[in-house]
Amino acid sequence: MYDTLTPSQARDMLSAVAQHLVANVDMLTEVDQAIGDGDHGIGMRRGFAAVEEAMATIDPESVSKVFKAAGTTIMAKTGGAAGAVFGTLFRAGSAALEGRPALDAEGLAGFLLLGLEGVEKRGGAQPGQKTMIDALAPASVAAEAAIASGLVVAVRNATDAAKAGVEATKGMIATTGKARTLGERSLGHPDPGAVSMSLILEAMRDYIAA
Amino acid sequence: MGKPKKLLNNPVEVVSELIDGLVAACGGDLYRLDGRNAVVRTHIANDKVALLIGGGSGHEPMFPGFVGSNLADGAPCGEVFAAPTPDLIVDTLSAIERGRGVLMVYGNYAGDNMNFDIAAELAEEAGIVTRTVRVWDDVAAAPPERMTDRRGIAGDFFVIKVAGGAAAELDNLDEVYRVAIKARDNTRSMGVALAAGSIPETGERTFELPEDEIEIGMGAHGEPGIARRKITDADAIAEEMTNLILADLPFSAGDEVALLVNNLGATTCMEMLIVSRKVHQLLQQRGIVIHRTDVGSFLTCQEMAGLSITLMKLDAELKHYLDMPARSFAYSRA
């Protein structure tokens, strides 16, 4: 268990996040085929396979640098809406880590909050529209509330909140993105982007808890 | 129903391979940008306002097939049905920019909007001025009061044709932008799907449609339309689509228009002409004059069967740019 992560450990955690996403590509494809055009999984594989490569060679000077590098890689390699959204999450979120020697609970909460703000600004989506924001926003709130309890609890609570958010998207009607035109036909299915968001936090949780 | 047959090699390489084929077919007019998935004109005049178009692949000949003289100067191509990355867009912007800024024209989809916006911000940091026109011609996608929720479909072509002419003739980015916006705002489309296309990497069809049914208003990625029903005769379907288009702008007696009948992929030329004939009859009855007709494959969705109808209301300026000579892989006019 870690209560703070050094820059090298943050790099290793993001590498584990990348591996976890790549391992779940088929599941993401299935989720997206239900309400999208079925390309979310292969897009995330392009982006996160590249993150794993980038983390293998990066010089981990600071936690903000490794988070920003992950975001830049996702943005450059993924394509589609997912590349812009998840690239923005890491790039905008990394600003909260600037000047911090290590990743702690406060840093994690700051990453999620600034990442959320960045994503909302970029895509114009709000909570309740059946997007990854419906996993990210509750995770951000949960992490913020758990800062005093330390990193292990903060990331665990954030992950639980994101998973609850994924469940909640099943009851939402998509009003943005390509799924928008499905209207009520999108009911009953989780949002693929929200699933990816919860996978990211799940991998962070498992690394930090190990 | 089994998976559709396609002539493919490694499905991951489809975009790369189609670009090589396109460049090879253009006899030196285009080149591929550093082995990446973007095409650029070989000769771009100095001091010209540049035109960049782009989006996800799988809709060929849109977008790279419309890079050519008096058309677009370059096109970054995303993976199949996925927007290109900001890096690729910025590098294409840099390759075509000639000191007077770049107009970007693309279809109105969340992924495209975000990636092209990020690219515009990065370009600005690098000293490249851009303006953006998002095409939203699909009448079926949302009511007129939510125009910005509409998708860009085959109407992309009219906006590209007009913007390409304007970018070749006008020396001011804001003026080219104004003309392109006018083309966009006077263009309306409606599609009908008879059967689904499939994604090369998965082989899966993008939607399921029973053998005897059609869907009016279906989008270019299989997004649901406005009505699914048993197939009827061509004239009835053409009339329903045309009426929805005419009521939306609205188009009225005395208007002069350009007509585009676009093949979504697998429809025969025979059917295209039968529908085009009916649209001509309907517009004549309404006193609407057709200035030009284009019939063919402009924006496809793999082997989707079906077509779309697009009308652009013309004034003297739009007519001028529409009628200018042009030369590219997918569209040439003397």
Short mmCIF file of N, CA and C in Angstrom, two decimals, chain A residues 74-198:
data_model
loop_
_atom_site.label_atom_id
_atom_site.label_comp_id
_atom_site.label_asym_id
_atom_site.label_seq_id
_atom_site.Cartn_x
_atom_site.Cartn_y
_atom_site.Cartn_z
N ILE A 74 -2.18 9.83 -25.47
CA ILE A 74 -3.56 9.42 -25.76
C ILE A 74 -4.15 10.30 -26.87
N MET A 75 -3.91 11.60 -26.73
CA MET A 75 -4.46 12.54 -27.70
C MET A 75 -3.88 12.32 -29.09
N ALA A 76 -2.59 11.97 -29.14
CA ALA A 76 -1.92 11.82 -30.43
C ALA A 76 -2.24 10.50 -31.11
N LYS A 77 -2.61 9.48 -30.35
CA LYS A 77 -2.71 8.15 -30.93
C LYS A 77 -4.12 7.56 -31.02
N THR A 78 -5.04 8.06 -30.22
CA THR A 78 -6.34 7.39 -30.13
C THR A 78 -7.25 7.76 -31.30
N GLY A 79 -7.42 9.05 -31.53
CA GLY A 79 -8.37 9.51 -32.55
C GLY A 79 -9.79 9.47 -32.01
N GLY A 80 -10.72 10.05 -32.79
CA GLY A 80 -12.12 10.06 -32.40
C GLY A 80 -12.38 10.89 -31.16
N ALA A 81 -13.61 10.81 -30.65
CA ALA A 81 -13.98 11.57 -29.46
C ALA A 81 -13.16 11.08 -28.25
N ALA A 82 -12.92 9.78 -28.18
CA ALA A 82 -12.23 9.22 -27.02
C ALA A 82 -10.84 9.82 -26.85
N GLY A 83 -10.13 10.01 -27.95
CA GLY A 83 -8.77 10.57 -27.87
C GLY A 83 -8.78 11.98 -27.31
N ALA A 84 -9.73 12.78 -27.78
CA ALA A 84 -9.83 14.16 -27.30
C ALA A 84 -10.23 14.18 -25.82
N VAL A 85 -11.17 13.34 -25.44
CA VAL A 85 -11.70 13.36 -24.08
C VAL A 85 -10.67 12.82 -23.07
N PHE A 86 -10.14 11.62 -23.32
CA PHE A 86 -9.22 11.04 -22.34
C PHE A 86 -7.85 11.73 -22.40
N GLY A 87 -7.47 12.22 -23.56
CA GLY A 87 -6.24 13.02 -23.63
C GLY A 87 -6.38 14.29 -22.80
N THR A 88 -7.53 14.94 -22.91
CA THR A 88 -7.78 16.16 -22.13
C THR A 88 -7.82 15.85 -20.64
N LEU A 89 -8.43 14.73 -20.26
CA LEU A 89 -8.48 14.35 -18.84
C LEU A 89 -7.07 14.37 -18.23
N PHE A 90 -6.13 13.69 -18.90
CA PHE A 90 -4.78 13.60 -18.33
C PHE A 90 -3.99 14.90 -18.48
N ARG A 91 -4.17 15.57 -19.62
CA ARG A 91 -3.40 16.81 -19.81
C ARG A 91 -3.89 17.91 -18.89
N ALA A 92 -5.21 18.13 -18.85
CA ALA A 92 -5.76 19.18 -17.99
C ALA A 92 -5.56 18.80 -16.52
N GLY A 93 -5.77 17.53 -16.20
CA GLY A 93 -5.64 17.07 -14.82
C GLY A 93 -4.21 17.18 -14.29
N SER A 94 -3.23 17.05 -15.19
CA SER A 94 -1.83 17.08 -14.75
C SER A 94 -1.45 18.44 -14.16
N ALA A 95 -2.21 19.47 -14.49
CA ALA A 95 -1.91 20.81 -13.96
C ALA A 95 -2.04 20.83 -12.43
N ALA A 96 -2.92 19.96 -11.89
CA ALA A 96 -3.10 19.92 -10.43
C ALA A 96 -1.88 19.31 -9.74
N LEU A 97 -1.03 18.65 -10.48
CA LEU A 97 0.11 17.96 -9.89
C LEU A 97 1.40 18.75 -10.01
N GLU A 98 1.33 19.88 -10.70
CA GLU A 98 2.54 20.67 -10.91
C GLU A 98 3.11 21.14 -9.58
N GLY A 99 4.42 20.98 -9.43
CA GLY A 99 5.08 21.42 -8.21
C GLY A 99 4.98 20.43 -7.06
N ARG A 100 4.24 19.34 -7.25
CA ARG A 100 4.13 18.33 -6.18
C ARG A 100 5.23 17.29 -6.35
N PRO A 101 5.97 17.02 -5.27
CA PRO A 101 7.05 16.03 -5.37
C PRO A 101 6.50 14.60 -5.49
N ALA A 102 5.25 14.39 -5.02
CA ALA A 102 4.69 13.03 -5.03
C ALA A 102 3.18 13.12 -5.24
N LEU A 103 2.59 11.99 -5.62
CA LEU A 103 1.14 11.93 -5.75
C LEU A 103 0.54 11.49 -4.42
N ASP A 104 -0.30 12.35 -3.84
CA ASP A 104 -0.99 11.97 -2.61
C ASP A 104 -2.50 12.13 -2.84
N ALA A 105 -3.29 12.00 -1.78
CA ALA A 105 -4.74 12.04 -1.93
C ALA A 105 -5.20 13.39 -2.49
N GLU A 106 -4.56 14.45 -2.01
CA GLU A 106 -4.94 15.78 -2.48
C GLU A 106 -4.63 15.93 -3.97
N GLY A 107 -3.48 15.38 -4.37
CA GLY A 107 -3.09 15.43 -5.79
C GLY A 107 -4.06 14.65 -6.66
N LEU A 108 -4.45 13.48 -6.19
CA LEU A 108 -5.41 12.66 -6.96
C LEU A 108 -6.73 13.40 -7.13
N ALA A 109 -7.22 13.97 -6.01
CA ALA A 109 -8.50 14.70 -6.09
C ALA A 109 -8.38 15.91 -7.03
N GLY A 110 -7.22 16.59 -6.96
CA GLY A 110 -7.00 17.74 -7.84
C GLY A 110 -6.93 17.31 -9.31
N PHE A 111 -6.27 16.18 -9.55
CA PHE A 111 -6.20 15.63 -10.92
C PHE A 111 -7.60 15.37 -11.47
N LEU A 112 -8.44 14.72 -10.66
CA LEU A 112 -9.79 14.39 -11.13
C LEU A 112 -10.62 15.66 -11.35
N LEU A 113 -10.47 16.63 -10.45
CA LEU A 113 -11.27 17.85 -10.57
C LEU A 113 -10.87 18.67 -11.79
N LEU A 114 -9.57 18.92 -11.96
CA LEU A 114 -9.13 19.72 -13.12
C LEU A 114 -9.36 18.94 -14.41
N GLY A 115 -9.21 17.62 -14.34
CA GLY A 115 -9.49 16.78 -15.51
C GLY A 115 -10.95 16.89 -15.91
N LEU A 116 -11.82 16.85 -14.91
CA LEU A 116 -13.26 16.98 -15.16
C LEU A 116 -13.58 18.34 -15.79
N GLU A 117 -13.01 19.38 -15.20
CA GLU A 117 -13.27 20.73 -15.75
C GLU A 117 -12.79 20.83 -17.20
N GLY A 118 -11.63 20.24 -17.46
CA GLY A 118 -11.08 20.26 -18.81
C GLY A 118 -11.98 19.54 -19.81
N VAL A 119 -12.47 18.37 -19.40
CA VAL A 119 -13.31 17.56 -20.29
C VAL A 119 -14.65 18.27 -20.54
N GLU A 120 -15.21 18.85 -19.48
CA GLU A 120 -16.49 19.55 -19.66
C GLU A 120 -16.34 20.73 -20.61
N LYS A 121 -15.23 21.44 -20.46
CA LYS A 121 -15.00 22.60 -21.31
C LYS A 121 -14.78 22.15 -22.76
N ARG A 122 -14.05 21.06 -22.95
CA ARG A 122 -13.71 20.61 -24.30
C ARG A 122 -14.93 20.12 -25.07
N GLY A 123 -15.71 19.28 -24.42
CA GLY A 123 -16.80 18.64 -25.15
C GLY A 123 -18.16 19.28 -24.94
N GLY A 124 -18.25 20.18 -23.98
CA GLY A 124 -19.53 20.83 -23.73
C GLY A 124 -20.57 19.92 -23.09
N ALA A 125 -20.17 18.73 -22.64
CA ALA A 125 -21.14 17.82 -22.02
C ALA A 125 -21.22 18.09 -20.51
N GLN A 126 -22.36 17.77 -19.96
CA GLN A 126 -22.62 17.96 -18.53
C GLN A 126 -23.03 16.61 -17.93
N PRO A 127 -22.97 16.49 -16.57
CA PRO A 127 -23.44 15.24 -15.95
C PRO A 127 -24.88 14.93 -16.36
N GLY A 128 -25.19 13.64 -16.53
CA GLY A 128 -26.54 13.23 -16.89
C GLY A 128 -26.76 13.00 -18.37
N GLN A 129 -25.73 13.25 -19.18
CA GLN A 129 -25.88 13.08 -20.64
C GLN A 129 -25.35 11.74 -21.13
N LYS A 130 -25.05 10.84 -20.20
CA LYS A 130 -24.58 9.50 -20.57
C LYS A 130 -23.23 9.55 -21.26
N THR A 131 -22.25 10.12 -20.55
CA THR A 131 -20.87 10.16 -21.05
C THR A 131 -19.93 9.74 -19.94
N MET A 132 -18.61 9.75 -20.23
CA MET A 132 -17.62 9.41 -19.21
C MET A 132 -17.68 10.37 -18.02
N ILE A 133 -18.25 11.56 -18.23
CA ILE A 133 -18.40 12.53 -17.14
C ILE A 133 -19.26 11.95 -16.01
N ASP A 134 -20.18 11.06 -16.36
CA ASP A 134 -21.05 10.48 -15.33
C ASP A 134 -20.31 9.48 -14.44
N ALA A 135 -19.12 9.06 -14.84
CA ALA A 135 -18.25 8.29 -13.95
C ALA A 135 -17.22 9.20 -13.29
N LEU A 136 -16.70 10.16 -14.07
CA LEU A 136 -15.63 11.04 -13.59
C LEU A 136 -16.12 12.02 -12.51
N ALA A 137 -17.29 12.61 -12.71
CA ALA A 137 -17.76 13.64 -11.77
C ALA A 137 -17.99 13.06 -10.36
N PRO A 138 -18.69 11.93 -10.22
CA PRO A 138 -18.84 11.37 -8.86
C PRO A 138 -17.50 10.90 -8.28
N ALA A 139 -16.59 10.43 -9.13
CA ALA A 139 -15.27 10.01 -8.65
C ALA A 139 -14.52 11.21 -8.08
N SER A 140 -14.64 12.34 -8.76
CA SER A 140 -13.98 13.56 -8.31
C SER A 140 -14.51 13.99 -6.94
N VAL A 141 -15.82 13.96 -6.79
CA VAL A 141 -16.44 14.34 -5.51
C VAL A 141 -15.99 13.38 -4.40
N ALA A 142 -15.98 12.08 -4.70
CA ALA A 142 -15.61 11.08 -3.70
C ALA A 142 -14.15 11.23 -3.27
N ALA A 143 -13.27 11.50 -4.22
CA ALA A 143 -11.85 11.66 -3.89
C ALA A 143 -11.64 12.90 -3.02
N GLU A 144 -12.32 13.96 -3.38
CA GLU A 144 -12.21 15.21 -2.63
C GLU A 144 -12.63 15.00 -1.16
N ALA A 145 -13.74 14.27 -0.99
CA ALA A 145 -14.28 14.04 0.36
C ALA A 145 -13.37 13.15 1.20
N ALA A 146 -12.52 12.38 0.54
CA ALA A 146 -11.71 11.40 1.26
C ALA A 146 -10.24 11.83 1.41
N ILE A 147 -9.94 13.07 1.09
CA ILE A 147 -8.54 13.52 1.14
C ILE A 147 -7.92 13.24 2.51
N ALA A 148 -8.66 13.56 3.56
CA ALA A 148 -8.11 13.40 4.93
C ALA A 148 -7.83 11.94 5.26
N SER A 149 -8.47 11.02 4.55
CA SER A 149 -8.28 9.59 4.84
C SER A 149 -7.09 9.00 4.10
N GLY A 150 -6.46 9.79 3.24
CA GLY A 150 -5.27 9.30 2.56
C GLY A 150 -5.54 8.72 1.18
N LEU A 151 -4.45 8.44 0.46
CA LEU A 151 -4.53 8.05 -0.96
C LEU A 151 -5.26 6.73 -1.17
N VAL A 152 -4.99 5.75 -0.34
CA VAL A 152 -5.58 4.42 -0.53
C VAL A 152 -7.11 4.50 -0.48
N VAL A 153 -7.62 5.21 0.52
CA VAL A 153 -9.07 5.35 0.66
C VAL A 153 -9.63 6.25 -0.44
N ALA A 154 -8.92 7.32 -0.75
CA ALA A 154 -9.42 8.27 -1.75
C ALA A 154 -9.60 7.57 -3.11
N VAL A 155 -8.61 6.78 -3.52
CA VAL A 155 -8.70 6.15 -4.84
C VAL A 155 -9.74 5.02 -4.81
N ARG A 156 -9.87 4.36 -3.64
CA ARG A 156 -10.88 3.30 -3.55
C ARG A 156 -12.29 3.90 -3.63
N ASN A 157 -12.51 4.97 -2.89
CA ASN A 157 -13.83 5.61 -2.93
C ASN A 157 -14.14 6.20 -4.31
N ALA A 158 -13.12 6.75 -4.92
CA ALA A 158 -13.32 7.32 -6.26
C ALA A 158 -13.71 6.22 -7.25
N THR A 159 -13.05 5.07 -7.14
CA THR A 159 -13.35 3.95 -8.03
C THR A 159 -14.78 3.44 -7.80
N ASP A 160 -15.14 3.31 -6.53
CA ASP A 160 -16.51 2.87 -6.23
C ASP A 160 -17.53 3.85 -6.79
N ALA A 161 -17.25 5.14 -6.65
CA ALA A 161 -18.18 6.17 -7.16
C ALA A 161 -18.27 6.11 -8.68
N ALA A 162 -17.13 5.86 -9.33
CA ALA A 162 -17.14 5.76 -10.80
C ALA A 162 -17.96 4.56 -11.25
N LYS A 163 -17.81 3.44 -10.54
CA LYS A 163 -18.57 2.24 -10.91
C LYS A 163 -20.07 2.48 -10.71
N ALA A 164 -20.42 3.16 -9.63
CA ALA A 164 -21.83 3.50 -9.43
C ALA A 164 -22.31 4.43 -10.55
N GLY A 165 -21.40 5.30 -10.97
CA GLY A 165 -21.73 6.21 -12.08
C GLY A 165 -21.99 5.44 -13.37
N VAL A 166 -21.17 4.40 -13.62
CA VAL A 166 -21.39 3.56 -14.82
C VAL A 166 -22.78 2.93 -14.76
N GLU A 167 -23.13 2.39 -13.59
CA GLU A 167 -24.47 1.80 -13.44
C GLU A 167 -25.54 2.83 -13.72
N ALA A 168 -25.33 4.04 -13.22
CA ALA A 168 -26.33 5.11 -13.41
C ALA A 168 -26.51 5.46 -14.88
N THR A 169 -25.44 5.31 -15.69
CA THR A 169 -25.59 5.66 -17.10
C THR A 169 -26.57 4.73 -17.83
N LYS A 170 -26.78 3.53 -17.26
CA LYS A 170 -27.75 2.62 -17.90
C LYS A 170 -29.15 3.22 -17.91
N GLY A 171 -29.44 4.05 -16.93
CA GLY A 171 -30.76 4.67 -16.85
C GLY A 171 -30.84 6.02 -17.55
N MET A 172 -29.77 6.39 -18.25
CA MET A 172 -29.76 7.71 -18.91
C MET A 172 -29.99 7.57 -20.40
N ILE A 173 -30.57 8.61 -20.99
CA ILE A 173 -30.73 8.69 -22.43
C ILE A 173 -29.63 9.59 -22.96
N ALA A 174 -28.87 9.07 -23.94
CA ALA A 174 -27.75 9.86 -24.48
C ALA A 174 -28.27 11.11 -25.17
N THR A 175 -27.69 12.26 -24.81
CA THR A 175 -28.11 13.51 -25.48
C THR A 175 -26.92 14.21 -26.13
N THR A 176 -25.77 13.52 -26.21
CA THR A 176 -24.62 14.09 -26.90
C THR A 176 -23.86 12.94 -27.57
N GLY A 177 -23.00 13.27 -28.54
CA GLY A 177 -22.21 12.24 -29.22
C GLY A 177 -23.07 11.43 -30.19
N LYS A 178 -22.43 10.39 -30.80
CA LYS A 178 -23.14 9.62 -31.83
C LYS A 178 -24.32 8.84 -31.27
N ALA A 179 -24.26 8.48 -29.96
CA ALA A 179 -25.35 7.72 -29.36
C ALA A 179 -26.60 8.58 -29.17
N ARG A 180 -26.42 9.92 -29.30
CA ARG A 180 -27.51 10.86 -29.07
C ARG A 180 -28.77 10.52 -29.87
N THR A 181 -28.54 10.13 -31.14
CA THR A 181 -29.69 9.91 -32.00
C THR A 181 -30.40 8.59 -31.69
N LEU A 182 -29.83 7.76 -30.79
CA LEU A 182 -30.53 6.54 -30.39
C LEU A 182 -31.71 6.85 -29.47
N GLY A 183 -31.64 8.02 -28.79
CA GLY A 183 -32.71 8.40 -27.89
C GLY A 183 -32.94 7.32 -26.85
N GLU A 184 -34.19 6.90 -26.72
CA GLU A 184 -34.55 5.94 -25.68
C GLU A 184 -33.95 4.56 -25.92
N ARG A 185 -33.53 4.30 -27.17
CA ARG A 185 -32.91 3.01 -27.44
C ARG A 185 -31.58 2.86 -26.69
N SER A 186 -31.03 3.98 -26.17
CA SER A 186 -29.77 3.88 -25.42
C SER A 186 -30.01 3.44 -23.97
N LEU A 187 -31.26 3.42 -23.54
CA LEU A 187 -31.59 3.00 -22.17
C LEU A 187 -31.22 1.55 -21.93
N GLY A 188 -30.72 1.27 -20.71
CA GLY A 188 -30.40 -0.12 -20.35
C GLY A 188 -28.95 -0.48 -20.62
N HIS A 189 -28.26 0.35 -21.43
CA HIS A 189 -26.85 0.07 -21.74
C HIS A 189 -25.96 1.10 -21.04
N PRO A 190 -24.81 0.65 -20.51
CA PRO A 190 -23.89 1.63 -19.92
C PRO A 190 -23.17 2.42 -21.01
N ASP A 191 -22.67 3.59 -20.64
CA ASP A 191 -21.89 4.37 -21.60
C ASP A 191 -20.47 3.82 -21.67
N PRO A 192 -19.96 3.54 -22.89
CA PRO A 192 -18.62 2.96 -23.03
C PRO A 192 -17.52 3.85 -22.46
N GLY A 193 -17.65 5.17 -22.63
CA GLY A 193 -16.64 6.08 -22.08
C GLY A 193 -16.62 6.04 -20.57
N ALA A 194 -17.79 5.92 -19.96
CA ALA A 194 -17.86 5.82 -18.50
C ALA A 194 -17.21 4.52 -18.03
N VAL A 195 -17.42 3.45 -18.78
CA VAL A 195 -16.78 2.17 -18.45
C VAL A 195 -15.26 2.32 -18.49
N SER A 196 -14.76 2.98 -19.53
CA SER A 196 -13.30 3.20 -19.62
C SER A 196 -12.80 4.03 -18.45
N MET A 197 -13.56 5.05 -18.06
CA MET A 197 -13.16 5.89 -16.92
C MET A 197 -13.04 5.04 -15.66
N SER A 198 -13.99 4.15 -15.45
CA SER A 198 -13.93 3.32 -14.24
C SER A 198 -12.78 2.32 -14.31
#
